[in-house]
Short mmCIF file of C-alpha atoms in Angstrom, two decimals:
data_model
loop_
_atom_site.label_atom_id
_atom_site.label_comp_id
_atom_site.label_asym_id
_atom_site.label_seq_id
_atom_site.Cartn_x
_atom_site.Cartn_y
_atom_site.Cartn_z
CA MET A 800 38.96 158.63 171.59
CA ALA A 801 42.46 160.27 171.62
CA ASP A 802 44.75 159.31 174.53
CA ASN A 803 46.57 162.67 174.64
CA HIS A 804 45.88 166.43 174.39
CA ALA A 805 48.03 169.38 173.58
CA THR A 806 47.25 173.11 173.15
CA PHE A 807 48.62 175.09 170.00
CA ARG A 808 48.69 178.85 169.49
CA PHE A 809 49.83 180.25 166.14
CA TYR A 810 51.24 183.77 165.88
CA GLU A 811 51.08 186.61 163.31
CA GLU A 812 50.60 185.66 159.65
CA LEU A 813 50.55 181.99 160.40
CA ASN A 814 46.88 182.53 161.28
CA ASP A 815 46.25 183.12 157.55
CA PHE A 816 46.39 179.31 157.16
CA LEU A 817 43.75 178.60 159.82
CA PRO A 818 39.94 178.64 159.78
CA GLN A 819 38.54 181.87 161.09
CA ALA A 820 37.38 180.22 164.30
CA LYS A 821 40.97 178.97 165.21
CA ARG A 822 42.79 182.31 164.46
CA LYS A 823 44.62 184.15 167.23
CA ARG A 824 43.45 181.75 170.00
CA GLU A 825 44.48 178.53 171.68
CA ILE A 826 43.52 175.32 169.74
CA GLY A 827 43.06 172.11 171.44
CA TYR A 828 44.74 169.30 169.69
CA PRO A 829 43.95 165.55 170.65
CA PHE A 830 46.40 162.86 169.41
CA HIS A 831 47.52 159.25 169.94
CA ASP A 832 51.12 158.15 170.78
CA HIS A 833 53.80 160.83 170.28
CA PRO A 834 53.67 162.28 166.78
CA GLY A 835 56.42 164.50 165.53
CA ILE A 836 55.46 168.12 166.19
CA LYS A 837 56.08 169.01 162.40
CA ASP A 838 53.37 166.61 161.38
CA SER A 839 50.87 168.04 163.95
CA ILE A 840 51.58 171.56 162.75
CA GLU A 841 50.84 170.65 159.15
CA ALA A 842 47.84 168.57 160.19
CA LEU A 843 46.45 171.88 161.61
CA GLY A 844 46.92 173.49 158.12
CA VAL A 845 50.22 175.33 158.48
CA PRO A 846 53.01 174.57 156.06
CA HIS A 847 56.32 173.82 157.93
CA SER A 848 58.36 176.10 155.54
CA GLU A 849 56.42 179.15 157.04
CA VAL A 850 57.54 178.23 160.69
CA ASP A 851 60.82 179.41 162.07
CA LEU A 852 60.28 179.02 165.94
CA ILE A 853 58.55 176.50 168.02
CA ILE A 854 58.09 177.00 171.78
CA VAL A 855 56.94 174.06 173.91
CA ASN A 856 56.38 174.62 177.60
CA GLY A 857 58.66 177.59 177.44
CA GLN A 858 61.51 175.83 175.76
CA SER A 859 62.46 176.09 171.96
CA VAL A 860 62.37 172.67 170.10
CA GLY A 861 62.97 171.30 166.63
CA PHE A 862 60.73 169.80 164.10
CA ASP A 863 61.63 166.31 165.43
CA TYR A 864 60.32 166.92 168.86
CA PRO A 865 57.65 164.15 169.92
CA LEU A 866 54.50 165.77 171.12
CA GLN A 867 53.68 164.91 174.69
CA ASP A 868 50.33 164.93 176.58
CA GLY A 869 49.68 168.34 178.14
CA ASP A 870 52.14 170.23 175.95
CA ARG A 871 51.48 173.93 175.36
CA VAL A 872 52.90 174.88 171.98
CA ALA A 873 53.50 178.44 170.53
CA ILE A 874 54.35 178.53 166.89
CA TYR A 875 56.12 181.64 165.23
CA PRO A 876 56.57 182.60 161.60
CA MET A 877 59.98 183.13 159.69
CA PHE A 878 62.00 185.99 161.23
CA GLU A 879 63.92 186.95 158.03
CA SER A 880 64.90 190.38 159.46
CA LEU A 881 65.30 189.60 163.10
CA ASP A 882 68.08 187.75 165.07
CA ILE A 883 66.25 185.42 167.50
CA THR A 884 69.55 183.53 168.71
CA PRO A 885 69.99 181.65 171.16
CA LEU A 886 66.52 180.26 170.59
CA LEU A 887 66.57 177.11 168.33
CA ARG A 888 65.85 178.20 164.86
CA LEU A 889 64.37 175.56 162.63
CA ARG A 890 66.34 176.43 159.46
CA PRO A 891 69.72 177.98 158.61
CA GLN A 892 70.28 181.81 159.42
CA PRO A 893 68.11 184.03 157.32
CA LEU A 894 69.29 184.49 153.71
CA ARG A 895 71.59 187.41 153.55
CA VAL A 896 71.48 187.71 149.85
CA VAL A 897 67.73 187.31 149.14
CA ARG A 898 66.98 185.25 145.94
CA PHE A 899 63.72 183.94 144.91
CA VAL A 900 62.16 181.35 142.83
CA VAL A 901 58.50 182.05 141.76
CA ASP A 902 55.88 179.61 140.79
CA VAL A 903 53.87 179.63 137.48
CA ASN A 904 51.07 181.70 138.83
CA LEU A 905 53.06 184.80 139.74
CA GLY A 906 54.63 185.89 136.54
CA LYS A 907 53.76 189.61 137.00
CA LEU A 908 55.28 189.52 140.41
CA ALA A 909 58.31 187.91 139.16
CA ARG A 910 58.84 190.67 136.46
CA MET A 911 58.38 193.35 139.17
CA LEU A 912 60.96 191.93 141.48
CA ARG A 913 63.43 191.71 138.57
CA TRP A 914 62.65 195.36 137.80
CA LEU A 915 63.47 196.31 141.38
CA GLY A 916 66.91 194.30 140.95
CA PHE A 917 66.21 191.09 142.80
CA ASP A 918 67.50 187.84 141.53
CA THR A 919 64.25 186.08 140.58
CA LEU A 920 63.90 182.79 138.59
CA TYR A 921 60.61 182.18 136.88
CA ARG A 922 59.25 180.14 133.94
CA ASN A 923 55.57 179.77 133.06
CA ASP A 924 56.25 175.99 132.63
CA TYR A 925 57.86 175.10 135.91
CA GLN A 926 56.67 171.90 137.54
CA ASP A 927 56.35 171.93 141.40
CA ARG A 928 59.22 169.42 141.62
CA GLU A 929 61.46 171.90 139.72
CA VAL A 930 60.60 174.96 141.94
CA VAL A 931 61.42 172.83 145.08
CA ASP A 932 64.68 171.56 143.59
CA ILE A 933 65.90 175.10 142.56
CA SER A 934 64.87 176.37 146.04
CA VAL A 935 66.98 173.68 147.80
CA ASN A 936 69.90 173.56 145.42
CA GLN A 937 70.31 177.38 145.04
CA GLN A 938 69.12 178.51 148.48
CA ARG A 939 66.17 180.58 146.94
CA ILE A 940 62.98 181.52 148.70
CA ILE A 941 59.87 180.04 147.01
CA LEU A 942 56.97 182.43 146.39
CA THR A 943 53.74 180.86 145.64
CA ARG A 944 49.96 181.12 145.96
CA ASP A 945 49.91 177.31 146.20
CA ARG A 946 49.98 176.31 149.88
CA ARG A 947 50.47 172.64 148.92
CA LEU A 948 53.91 173.45 147.38
CA LEU A 949 55.15 174.64 150.73
CA ARG A 950 54.38 171.47 152.37
CA ALA A 951 57.10 169.51 150.38
CA LYS A 952 59.34 168.01 152.96
CA ALA A 953 62.53 169.41 151.33
CA VAL A 954 61.35 173.02 151.33
CA THR A 955 63.23 175.23 153.96
CA HIS A 956 62.52 178.65 152.64
CA GLY A 957 59.09 179.56 151.27
CA TYR A 958 56.32 182.10 151.52
CA TRP A 959 52.72 181.89 150.69
CA VAL A 960 51.74 185.16 148.94
CA ARG A 961 48.57 186.45 150.41
CA GLU A 962 47.59 189.21 148.03
CA VAL A 963 46.01 188.64 144.55
CA ASP A 964 46.83 191.89 142.77
CA PRO A 965 50.50 192.08 141.55
CA GLU A 966 50.98 195.72 142.82
CA ARG A 967 49.75 194.64 146.27
CA GLN A 968 51.93 191.59 145.98
CA ILE A 969 55.15 193.36 145.37
CA LYS A 970 54.37 195.58 148.41
CA GLU A 971 53.72 192.57 150.52
CA ILE A 972 57.00 190.97 149.59
CA LEU A 973 59.05 194.21 150.03
CA THR A 974 57.41 194.51 153.52
CA ARG A 975 57.70 190.87 154.58
CA PHE A 976 61.30 190.54 153.72
CA ASP A 977 62.23 194.05 154.62
CA LEU A 978 63.70 194.62 151.09
CA ARG A 979 63.21 198.44 150.30
CA ARG A 980 66.86 199.27 151.23
CA GLN A 981 68.10 196.55 148.85
CA ILE A 982 66.27 197.92 145.72
CA ILE A 983 68.51 198.45 142.64
CA PRO A 984 65.98 199.37 140.00
CA TYR A 985 66.65 198.30 136.33
CA ALA A 986 69.55 196.22 137.43
CA ARG A 987 68.04 193.07 136.02
CA CYS A 988 66.26 192.15 132.75
CA GLN A 989 62.49 191.65 133.32
CA GLU A 990 62.51 189.01 130.61
CA CYS A 991 65.15 186.65 131.75
CA ASN A 992 66.68 187.82 134.93
CA GLY A 993 70.08 188.55 133.56
CA LEU A 994 72.09 191.56 134.67
CA VAL A 995 71.66 194.79 132.60
CA GLY A 996 74.40 197.27 131.87
CA VAL A 997 75.26 200.28 129.71
CA ILE A 998 75.95 199.53 126.07
CA ASP A 999 77.39 201.62 123.42
CA LYS A 1000 74.62 202.90 120.89
CA ALA A 1001 76.73 201.80 117.96
CA VAL A 1002 76.81 198.25 119.17
CA VAL A 1003 72.94 197.90 119.23
CA LEU A 1004 72.11 200.21 116.26
CA SER A 1005 70.76 197.37 114.29
CA GLN A 1006 68.16 196.56 116.93
CA LEU A 1007 66.67 199.93 117.15
CA GLU A 1008 63.76 201.63 115.33
CA PRO A 1009 64.67 204.95 113.43
CA LYS A 1010 62.75 207.16 115.95
CA THR A 1011 64.58 205.46 118.86
CA ILE A 1012 67.95 206.11 117.11
CA ARG A 1013 66.96 209.70 116.60
CA TYR A 1014 65.78 210.66 120.00
CA TYR A 1015 67.78 208.51 122.47
CA ASN A 1016 71.49 208.12 122.91
CA LYS A 1017 71.96 206.15 126.17
CA PHE A 1018 71.17 202.31 126.04
CA TYR A 1019 71.40 199.38 128.27
CA GLN A 1020 71.61 195.54 127.30
CA CYS A 1021 71.02 192.35 129.12
CA ALA A 1022 74.15 190.31 129.29
CA ASP A 1023 72.16 187.02 129.06
CA CYS A 1024 69.35 187.52 126.40
CA GLY A 1025 70.73 190.69 124.74
CA LYS A 1026 67.42 192.66 125.26
CA VAL A 1027 68.08 196.41 124.70
CA TYR A 1028 66.56 199.08 127.16
CA TRP A 1029 66.49 202.76 127.23
CA LYS A 1030 64.66 205.57 128.98
CA GLY A 1031 61.55 205.83 126.79
CA SER A 1032 58.03 207.27 127.26
CA HIS A 1033 57.32 204.67 129.84
CA TYR A 1034 60.30 205.60 132.11
CA SER A 1035 58.53 208.37 133.91
CA HIS A 1036 55.53 206.08 134.79
CA MET A 1037 57.96 203.46 136.15
CA GLN A 1038 59.86 206.09 138.17
CA ALA A 1039 56.47 207.31 139.74
CA LYS A 1040 55.68 203.69 140.67
CA LEU A 1041 59.10 203.23 142.15
CA LEU A 1042 58.87 206.38 144.26
CA HIS A 1043 55.36 205.29 145.46
CA LEU A 1044 56.93 201.95 146.59
CA LEU A 1045 59.74 203.69 148.48
CA GLU A 1046 57.48 206.15 150.04
CA ASP A 1047 55.48 203.24 151.63
CA ALA A 1048 58.61 202.43 153.55
CA LYS A 1049 58.28 205.56 155.52
CA LEU A 1050 54.66 204.86 156.73
#
């Protein structure tokens, strides 16, 4: 039988990681000795990378806090768009330039983020260790559908994507990180994440089909992979989708 007992309460989207019976309510937690509070949070099912603030008995604490008998613990998610100083944050200040690394299961989301101008690294052969290393070394937020990936000790910025449909996913990310005012559409290559800029038609003439040469005059090219873009028949559809995403910001 456990010697000690604490009470935990998780807030907002952290409840997504809990069984239905434990959501949005106090959870009794029996334990021996004095485990680190980080280990206790993960034992309850919540990845530490999703947590930004821990309040124990009314005081903010760090991940190294040793759990005590009778502690009342409140756990809050990342506050990417809020300033919660002078409370003790559990990671560096929110990333001012938001950059992502996306795991192998979210390829369509990666392309949509690039389309909207967000610096997004993605390959369909990334190993979990690579994703973590890129996140740590380049200060990128991990986006994943794999909760286990976010439990890696080295991860400081990560987010578990709740939605399954790519169009719902992009809305989720724009809302979660308050990104709609940072959208710069068509600024990045959807294929490789390189920056896209205007290119003279004569320079890319050899890469174009005869009808494209005949009907279009303004072209853009990725500085990294060389892919050429222009406002073809698909452009109006993409513009409509973009306007829909921006309209959601007013709701």
